[in-house]
PDB file of C-alpha atoms and ligand atoms in Angstrom:
ATOM      1  CA  MET A   1      30.959 -21.685  -1.393  1.00 39.00           C
ATOM      2  CA  PRO A   2      30.045 -21.479  -5.022  1.00 44.00           C
ATOM      3  CA  ALA A   3      26.942 -23.389  -6.399  1.00 50.00           C
ATOM      4  CA  LEU A   4      28.790 -26.398  -7.710  1.00 60.00           C
ATOM      5  CA  SER A   5      27.686 -27.392 -11.301  1.00 70.00           C
ATOM      6  CA  ASN A   6      25.567 -30.558 -11.656  1.00 84.00           C
ATOM      7  CA  GLY A   7      27.671 -33.667 -11.267  1.00 91.00           C
ATOM      8  CA  ILE A   8      30.550 -32.052  -8.949  1.00 95.00           C
ATOM      9  CA  ARG A   9      30.247 -33.205  -5.305  1.00 96.00           C
ATOM     10  CA  HIS A  10      32.301 -32.341  -2.462  1.00 97.00           C
ATOM     11  CA  PHE A  11      32.474 -34.798   0.446  1.00 97.00           C
ATOM     12  CA  PRO A  12      34.293 -32.894   3.308  1.00 98.00           C
ATOM     13  CA  GLU A  13      36.156 -35.093   5.782  1.00 97.00           C
ATOM     14  CA  HIS A  14      35.072 -38.153   4.125  1.00 98.00           C
ATOM     15  CA  LEU A  15      38.115 -40.009   5.163  1.00 98.00           C
ATOM     16  CA  ASP A  16      38.775 -39.992   9.082  1.00 98.00           C
ATOM     17  CA  ARG A  17      42.258 -39.320  10.285  1.00 98.00           C
ATOM     18  CA  ALA A  18      43.208 -43.224  10.576  1.00 98.00           C
ATOM     19  CA  ALA A  19      41.959 -43.506   7.005  1.00 98.00           C
ATOM     20  CA  GLN A  20      44.170 -40.564   5.989  1.00 98.00           C
ATOM     21  CA  GLU A  21      47.197 -41.911   7.972  1.00 98.00           C
ATOM     22  CA  ARG A  22      46.620 -45.272   6.127  1.00 98.00           C
ATOM     23  CA  LEU A  23      46.500 -43.582   2.671  1.00 98.00           C
ATOM     24  CA  VAL A  24      49.898 -41.769   3.333  1.00 98.00           C
ATOM     25  CA  ASP A  25      51.449 -44.835   4.098  1.00 98.00           C
ATOM     26  CA  VAL A  26      50.327 -46.418   0.972  1.00 98.00           C
ATOM     27  CA  ILE A  27      51.448 -43.278  -0.982  1.00 98.00           C
ATOM     28  CA  ARG A  28      54.890 -43.365   0.852  1.00 98.00           C
ATOM     29  CA  ALA A  29      55.428 -46.886  -0.594  1.00 98.00           C
ATOM     30  CA  VAL A  30      54.331 -46.005  -4.049  1.00 98.00           C
ATOM     31  CA  VAL A  31      56.740 -43.002  -4.224  1.00 98.00           C
ATOM     32  CA  ALA A  32      59.278 -45.071  -2.766  1.00 98.00           C
ATOM     33  CA  GLU A  33      58.958 -47.388  -5.831  1.00 98.00           C
ATOM     34  CA  ALA A  34      58.016 -44.733  -8.424  1.00 98.00           C
ATOM     35  CA  PRO A  35      59.676 -41.532  -7.231  1.00 98.00           C
ATOM     36  CA  LEU A  36      58.135 -38.043  -7.939  1.00 98.00           C
ATOM     37  CA  PHE A  37      59.090 -36.129 -11.052  1.00 98.00           C
ATOM     38  CA  THR A  38      58.656 -32.831 -12.205  1.00 98.00           C
ATOM     39  CA  PRO A  39      56.240 -32.563 -15.111  1.00 98.00           C
ATOM     40  CA  GLU A  40      56.835 -30.234 -18.075  1.00 98.00           C
ATOM     41  CA  MET A  41      54.438 -27.989 -19.927  1.00 96.00           C
ATOM     42  CA  PRO A  42      54.046 -29.127 -23.422  1.00 96.00           C
ATOM     43  CA  GLY A  43      55.759 -27.066 -25.913  1.00 96.00           C
ATOM     44  CA  THR A  44      57.525 -24.646 -23.692  1.00 97.00           C
ATOM     45  CA  GLY A  45      59.077 -27.290 -21.284  1.00 98.00           C
ATOM     46  CA  LYS A  46      58.338 -25.185 -18.448  1.00 97.00           C
ATOM     47  CA  PRO A  47      58.397 -27.044 -15.277  1.00 97.00           C
ATOM     48  CA  MET A  48      55.113 -27.299 -13.301  1.00 97.00           C
ATOM     49  CA  SER A  49      55.291 -26.382  -9.498  1.00 98.00           C
ATOM     50  CA  VAL A  50      53.639 -29.562  -8.468  1.00 98.00           C
ATOM     51  CA  ARG A  51      55.519 -32.987  -8.365  1.00 98.00           C
ATOM     52  CA  MET A  52      53.985 -36.104  -9.320  1.00 98.00           C
ATOM     53  CA  THR A  53      53.904 -39.909  -9.782  1.00 98.00           C
ATOM     54  CA  ASN A  54      51.270 -42.580 -10.544  1.00 99.00           C
ATOM     55  CA  CYS A  55      50.094 -46.048  -9.612  1.00 98.00           C
ATOM     56  CA  GLY A  56      47.719 -48.342 -11.322  1.00 98.00           C
ATOM     57  CA  PRO A  57      48.066 -49.656 -14.773  1.00 98.00           C
ATOM     58  CA  LEU A  58      48.367 -46.105 -16.564  1.00 98.00           C
ATOM     59  CA  GLY A  59      49.887 -43.052 -15.521  1.00 98.00           C
ATOM     60  CA  TRP A  60      49.459 -39.333 -16.664  1.00 98.00           C
ATOM     61  CA  VAL A  61      52.583 -37.630 -17.485  1.00 98.00           C
ATOM     62  CA  THR A  62      53.760 -34.603 -19.418  1.00 98.00           C
ATOM     63  CA  ASP A  63      56.981 -33.275 -20.993  1.00 97.00           C
ATOM     64  CA  LYS A  64      58.137 -30.576 -23.557  1.00 97.00           C
ATOM     65  CA  GLN A  65      58.447 -32.956 -26.502  1.00 97.00           C
ATOM     66  CA  GLN A  66      55.262 -35.328 -26.098  1.00 97.00           C
ATOM     67  CA  GLY A  67      52.985 -33.367 -24.145  1.00 97.00           C
ATOM     68  CA  TYR A  68      49.869 -34.743 -21.854  1.00 98.00           C
ATOM     69  CA  ARG A  69      49.318 -38.184 -22.122  1.00 98.00           C
ATOM     70  CA  TYR A  70      48.911 -41.532 -20.373  1.00 98.00           C
ATOM     71  CA  GLN A  71      51.503 -44.313 -20.367  1.00 98.00           C
ATOM     72  CA  PRO A  72      52.006 -47.680 -18.584  1.00 98.00           C
ATOM     73  CA  PHE A  73      55.683 -46.722 -17.135  1.00 98.00           C
ATOM     74  CA  HIS A  74      57.306 -44.125 -15.276  1.00 98.00           C
ATOM     75  CA  PRO A  75      59.073 -41.573 -17.371  1.00 98.00           C
ATOM     76  CA  VAL A  76      62.302 -41.495 -15.532  1.00 98.00           C
ATOM     77  CA  THR A  77      62.699 -45.120 -14.464  1.00 98.00           C
ATOM     78  CA  ARG A  78      60.776 -46.479 -17.305  1.00 98.00           C
ATOM     79  CA  GLU A  79      59.279 -49.204 -14.871  1.00 98.00           C
ATOM     80  CA  PRO A  80      55.618 -50.113 -14.767  1.00 98.00           C
ATOM     81  CA  TRP A  81      53.719 -47.880 -12.197  1.00 99.00           C
ATOM     82  CA  PRO A  82      53.102 -49.659  -8.836  1.00 98.00           C
ATOM     83  CA  PRO A  83      49.622 -51.617  -8.703  1.00 98.00           C
ATOM     84  CA  MET A  84      46.497 -49.574  -7.747  1.00 98.00           C
ATOM     85  CA  PRO A  85      46.166 -49.769  -4.052  1.00 98.00           C
ATOM     86  CA  GLU A  86      42.907 -51.761  -2.794  1.00 98.00           C
ATOM     87  CA  GLU A  87      41.916 -48.717  -0.452  1.00 97.00           C
ATOM     88  CA  LEU A  88      41.717 -46.392  -3.680  1.00 98.00           C
ATOM     89  CA  VAL A  89      39.684 -48.967  -5.550  1.00 98.00           C
ATOM     90  CA  ALA A  90      37.289 -49.340  -2.609  1.00 98.00           C
ATOM     91  CA  LEU A  91      36.814 -45.514  -2.367  1.00 98.00           C
ATOM     92  CA  TRP A  92      36.084 -45.650  -6.193  1.00 98.00           C
ATOM     93  CA  ASP A  93      33.428 -48.274  -5.716  1.00 98.00           C
ATOM     94  CA  GLU A  94      31.918 -46.331  -2.821  1.00 98.00           C
ATOM     95  CA  LEU A  95      31.876 -42.762  -4.466  1.00 97.00           C
ATOM     96  CA  ALA A  96      32.370 -42.889  -8.375  1.00 97.00           C
ATOM     97  CA  GLY A  97      29.321 -45.023  -9.354  1.00 94.00           C
ATOM     98  CA  HIS A  98      31.069 -46.313 -12.293  1.00 96.00           C
ATOM     99  CA  ALA A  99      31.197 -50.027 -13.101  1.00 95.00           C
ATOM    100  CA  LYS A 100      34.803 -50.288 -14.343  1.00 97.00           C
ATOM    101  CA  PRO A 101      37.605 -49.847 -12.090  1.00 98.00           C
ATOM    102  CA  PRO A 102      40.101 -46.797 -12.209  1.00 98.00           C
ATOM    103  CA  GLU A 103      43.007 -47.110 -14.489  1.00 98.00           C
ATOM    104  CA  ALA A 104      45.216 -44.335 -13.298  1.00 98.00           C
ATOM    105  CA  CYS A 105      45.802 -42.639  -9.947  1.00 98.00           C
ATOM    106  CA  LEU A 106      47.815 -39.470 -10.345  1.00 99.00           C
ATOM    107  CA  VAL A 107      49.724 -38.566  -7.250  1.00 99.00           C
ATOM    108  CA  ASN A 108      50.240 -34.660  -6.997  1.00 98.00           C
ATOM    109  CA  PHE A 109      52.599 -33.316  -4.377  1.00 98.00           C
ATOM    110  CA  TYR A 110      52.451 -29.471  -3.619  1.00 98.00           C
ATOM    111  CA  THR A 111      54.890 -27.872  -1.451  1.00 98.00           C
ATOM    112  CA  ASP A 112      53.306 -24.896   0.473  1.00 96.00           C
ATOM    113  CA  ASP A 113      54.132 -22.681  -2.644  1.00 97.00           C
ATOM    114  CA  ALA A 114      52.914 -24.748  -5.221  1.00 98.00           C
ATOM    115  CA  ARG A 115      49.798 -24.402  -7.310  1.00 98.00           C
ATOM    116  CA  MET A 116      47.916 -25.464 -10.439  1.00 98.00           C
ATOM    117  CA  GLY A 117      46.498 -23.511 -13.089  1.00 97.00           C
ATOM    118  CA  LEU A 118      42.842 -23.742 -14.263  1.00 97.00           C
ATOM    119  CA  HIS A 119      42.371 -26.712 -16.644  1.00 97.00           C
ATOM    120  CA  GLN A 120      39.992 -29.454 -17.893  1.00 98.00           C
ATOM    121  CA  ASP A 121      40.905 -33.117 -17.263  1.00 98.00           C
ATOM    122  CA  LYS A 122      40.333 -34.188 -20.767  1.00 97.00           C
ATOM    123  CA  ASP A 123      43.094 -36.762 -21.881  1.00 98.00           C
ATOM    124  CA  GLU A 124      40.964 -39.501 -21.115  1.00 98.00           C
ATOM    125  CA  THR A 125      38.920 -41.495 -23.904  1.00 96.00           C
ATOM    126  CA  ASP A 126      36.167 -42.359 -21.258  1.00 92.00           C
ATOM    127  CA  LEU A 127      34.439 -39.164 -20.468  1.00 95.00           C
ATOM    128  CA  THR A 128      31.416 -41.002 -19.023  1.00 95.00           C
ATOM    129  CA  ALA A 129      33.618 -42.047 -15.899  1.00 97.00           C
ATOM    130  CA  PRO A 130      33.994 -39.360 -13.101  1.00 98.00           C
ATOM    131  CA  VAL A 131      37.085 -38.089 -11.721  1.00 98.00           C
ATOM    132  CA  LEU A 132      37.675 -38.882  -8.136  1.00 98.00           C
ATOM    133  CA  SER A 133      40.043 -36.532  -6.112  1.00 98.00           C
ATOM    134  CA  ILE A 134      41.293 -36.969  -2.600  1.00 98.00           C
ATOM    135  CA  SER A 135      42.998 -34.203  -0.486  1.00 99.00           C
ATOM    136  CA  LEU A 136      45.670 -35.162   2.181  1.00 99.00           C
ATOM    137  CA  GLY A 137      47.638 -32.639   4.135  1.00 98.00           C
ATOM    138  CA  ASN A 138      47.661 -28.838   4.191  1.00 98.00           C
ATOM    139  CA  ALA A 139      44.339 -27.302   2.925  1.00 98.00           C
ATOM    140  CA  CYS A 140      44.125 -25.532  -0.513  1.00 98.00           C
ATOM    141  CA  LEU A 141      42.013 -23.218  -2.164  1.00 98.00           C
ATOM    142  CA  PHE A 142      40.253 -24.907  -5.103  1.00 98.00           C
ATOM    143  CA  ARG A 143      38.686 -23.255  -8.039  1.00 98.00           C
ATOM    144  CA  VAL A 144      35.779 -24.380 -10.186  1.00 97.00           C
ATOM    145  CA  GLY A 145      34.301 -23.087 -13.252  1.00 96.00           C
ATOM    146  CA  GLY A 146      32.142 -24.109 -16.267  1.00 95.00           C
ATOM    147  CA  LEU A 147      32.870 -25.873 -19.392  1.00 95.00           C
ATOM    148  CA  LEU A 148      34.727 -22.787 -21.051  1.00 96.00           C
ATOM    149  CA  ARG A 149      37.612 -21.092 -19.519  1.00 96.00           C
ATOM    150  CA  LYS A 150      36.021 -17.688 -19.554  1.00 96.00           C
ATOM    151  CA  ASP A 151      33.021 -19.070 -17.639  1.00 95.00           C
ATOM    152  CA  PRO A 152      32.676 -17.568 -13.979  1.00 95.00           C
ATOM    153  CA  THR A 153      34.492 -19.708 -11.302  1.00 96.00           C
ATOM    154  CA  GLY A 154      34.041 -20.054  -7.712  1.00 95.00           C
ATOM    155  CA  SER A 155      36.390 -21.276  -5.130  1.00 96.00           C
ATOM    156  CA  PHE A 156      36.170 -23.379  -2.032  1.00 97.00           C
ATOM    157  CA  ARG A 157      38.725 -24.792   0.472  1.00 98.00           C
ATOM    158  CA  LEU A 158      39.628 -28.481   0.627  1.00 98.00           C
ATOM    159  CA  SER A 159      40.985 -29.912   3.808  1.00 98.00           C
ATOM    160  CA  SER A 160      42.657 -33.251   4.655  1.00 98.00           C
ATOM    161  CA  GLY A 161      40.296 -36.026   3.925  1.00 98.00           C
ATOM    162  CA  ASP A 162      38.064 -34.262   1.764  1.00 98.00           C
ATOM    163  CA  VAL A 163      36.927 -36.185  -1.488  1.00 98.00           C
ATOM    164  CA  VAL A 164      35.696 -34.116  -4.741  1.00 98.00           C
ATOM    165  CA  VAL A 165      33.964 -35.971  -7.522  1.00 97.00           C
ATOM    166  CA  LEU A 166      33.877 -34.413 -11.033  1.00 97.00           C
ATOM    167  CA  GLY A 167      31.220 -36.298 -12.760  1.00 97.00           C
ATOM    168  CA  GLY A 168      28.066 -35.657 -15.074  1.00 94.00           C
ATOM    169  CA  GLU A 169      27.911 -32.258 -16.554  1.00 93.00           C
ATOM    170  CA  GLY A 170      30.931 -31.286 -14.257  1.00 96.00           C
ATOM    171  CA  ARG A 171      33.367 -34.030 -15.597  1.00 97.00           C
ATOM    172  CA  LEU A 172      35.021 -31.309 -17.980  1.00 97.00           C
ATOM    173  CA  ALA A 173      34.700 -28.251 -15.735  1.00 97.00           C
ATOM    174  CA  PHE A 174      37.623 -25.996 -15.506  1.00 97.00           C
ATOM    175  CA  HIS A 175      39.449 -26.347 -12.163  1.00 98.00           C
ATOM    176  CA  GLY A 176      42.775 -25.584 -10.351  1.00 98.00           C
ATOM    177  CA  VAL A 177      44.285 -24.860  -7.286  1.00 98.00           C
ATOM    178  CA  ASP A 178      44.993 -21.377  -6.302  1.00 98.00           C
ATOM    179  CA  ARG A 179      47.070 -21.973  -3.412  1.00 98.00           C
ATOM    180  CA  ILE A 180      47.906 -24.056  -0.278  1.00 98.00           C
ATOM    181  CA  TYR A 181      47.469 -22.782   3.305  1.00 98.00           C
ATOM    182  CA  PRO A 182      50.582 -23.762   5.267  1.00 98.00           C
ATOM    183  CA  GLY A 183      50.151 -25.095   8.630  1.00 98.00           C
ATOM    184  CA  THR A 184      46.634 -26.217   8.298  1.00 98.00           C
ATOM    185  CA  SER A 185      47.225 -29.946   8.668  1.00 98.00           C
ATOM    186  CA  THR A 186      49.453 -32.149  11.041  1.00 98.00           C
ATOM    187  CA  LEU A 187      49.127 -35.180   8.632  1.00 98.00           C
ATOM    188  CA  LEU A 188      52.253 -34.701   6.505  1.00 98.00           C
ATOM    189  CA  LYS A 189      55.206 -33.795   9.052  1.00 95.00           C
ATOM    190  CA  ASN A 190      57.089 -31.579   6.472  1.00 94.00           C
ATOM    191  CA  GLY A 191      53.944 -29.939   5.374  1.00 96.00           C
ATOM    192  CA  GLY A 192      52.666 -29.564   1.915  1.00 98.00           C
ATOM    193  CA  ARG A 193      49.484 -31.371   0.269  1.00 98.00           C
ATOM    194  CA  ILE A 194      48.987 -34.569  -1.591  1.00 98.00           C
ATOM    195  CA  ASN A 195      46.276 -34.786  -3.987  1.00 98.00           C
ATOM    196  CA  LEU A 196      45.232 -38.244  -5.475  1.00 98.00           C
ATOM    197  CA  THR A 197      43.375 -38.201  -8.723  1.00 98.00           C
ATOM    198  CA  LEU A 198      41.679 -41.454  -9.776  1.00 98.00           C
ATOM    199  CA  ARG A 199      40.541 -41.687 -13.360  1.00 98.00           C
ATOM    200  CA  ARG A 200      39.244 -44.207 -15.774  1.00 98.00           C
ATOM    201  CA  VAL A 201      41.069 -43.524 -19.041  1.00 98.00           C
ATOM    202  CA  ASN A 202      39.948 -46.127 -21.578  1.00 97.00           C
ATOM    203  CA  SER A 203      36.383 -46.963 -22.277  1.00 93.00           C
TER     204      SER A 203
HETATM  205  O1  AKG B 301      45.187 -30.947  -6.422  1.00 51.82           O
HETATM  206  C1  AKG B 301      43.970 -30.983  -6.815  1.00 51.82           C
HETATM  207  O2  AKG B 301      43.071 -30.772  -6.047  1.00 51.82           O
HETATM  208  C2  AKG B 301      43.585 -31.073  -8.206  1.00 51.82           C
HETATM  209  C3  AKG B 301      44.446 -31.777  -9.099  1.00 51.82           C
HETATM  210  C4  AKG B 301      44.229 -31.765 -10.474  1.00 51.82           C
HETATM  211  O3  AKG B 301      43.173 -31.327 -10.944  1.00 51.82           O
HETATM  212  C5  AKG B 301      44.907 -32.754 -11.647  1.00 51.82           C
HETATM  213  O4  AKG B 301      45.731 -33.258 -11.263  1.00 51.82           O
HETATM  214  O5  AKG B 301      44.429 -32.838 -12.637  1.00 51.82           O
HETATM  215 MN1   MN B 302      42.648 -31.582 -13.021  1.00 51.82          MN
END
């Protein structure tokens, strides 16, 4: 376990099994209304290995032409995102320590061979609000570095029910998901991992 920079907090097994199951049900309902889509890298259009959707007033999307951004509607259905579930607002109120509510919940779905390269979350106008991230399903190897891509990184395992908060000096820390560990959770019957990332976008 690396020393986490100031403001990066890991809450192992913060959600018990019942709370995890409730969140999976909530996310299933979100996905039924706002189907998972395959994001594309800006410029190249290369598909990401993670599929995603969102809930809340704003959603994070990316495609070849317009790149990383927030928008109030699904890129395929063009419908507004489903509302932010109250369970997620409650978790934000408990752990984020930020007065304004989250505006976006990005739902990332990782198959067991998906990953996410090292990046910063910096498409938000309000960088004073932390990013709150919830892990469900199979465990992953999460990597965190510093404020520069070349800074040293460390990695640790995130398991189902774990919550990570990137705030303070760690708000813009580089981070990514190196790999998923298949068969490490029984929460999702077809395997894989769900990550929910709650963010405040506008000041
Ligand atoms: O899956 C994770 O734990 C991290 C996801 C992430 O960093 C992101 O969506 O920006
Ligand atoms: Mn991120």
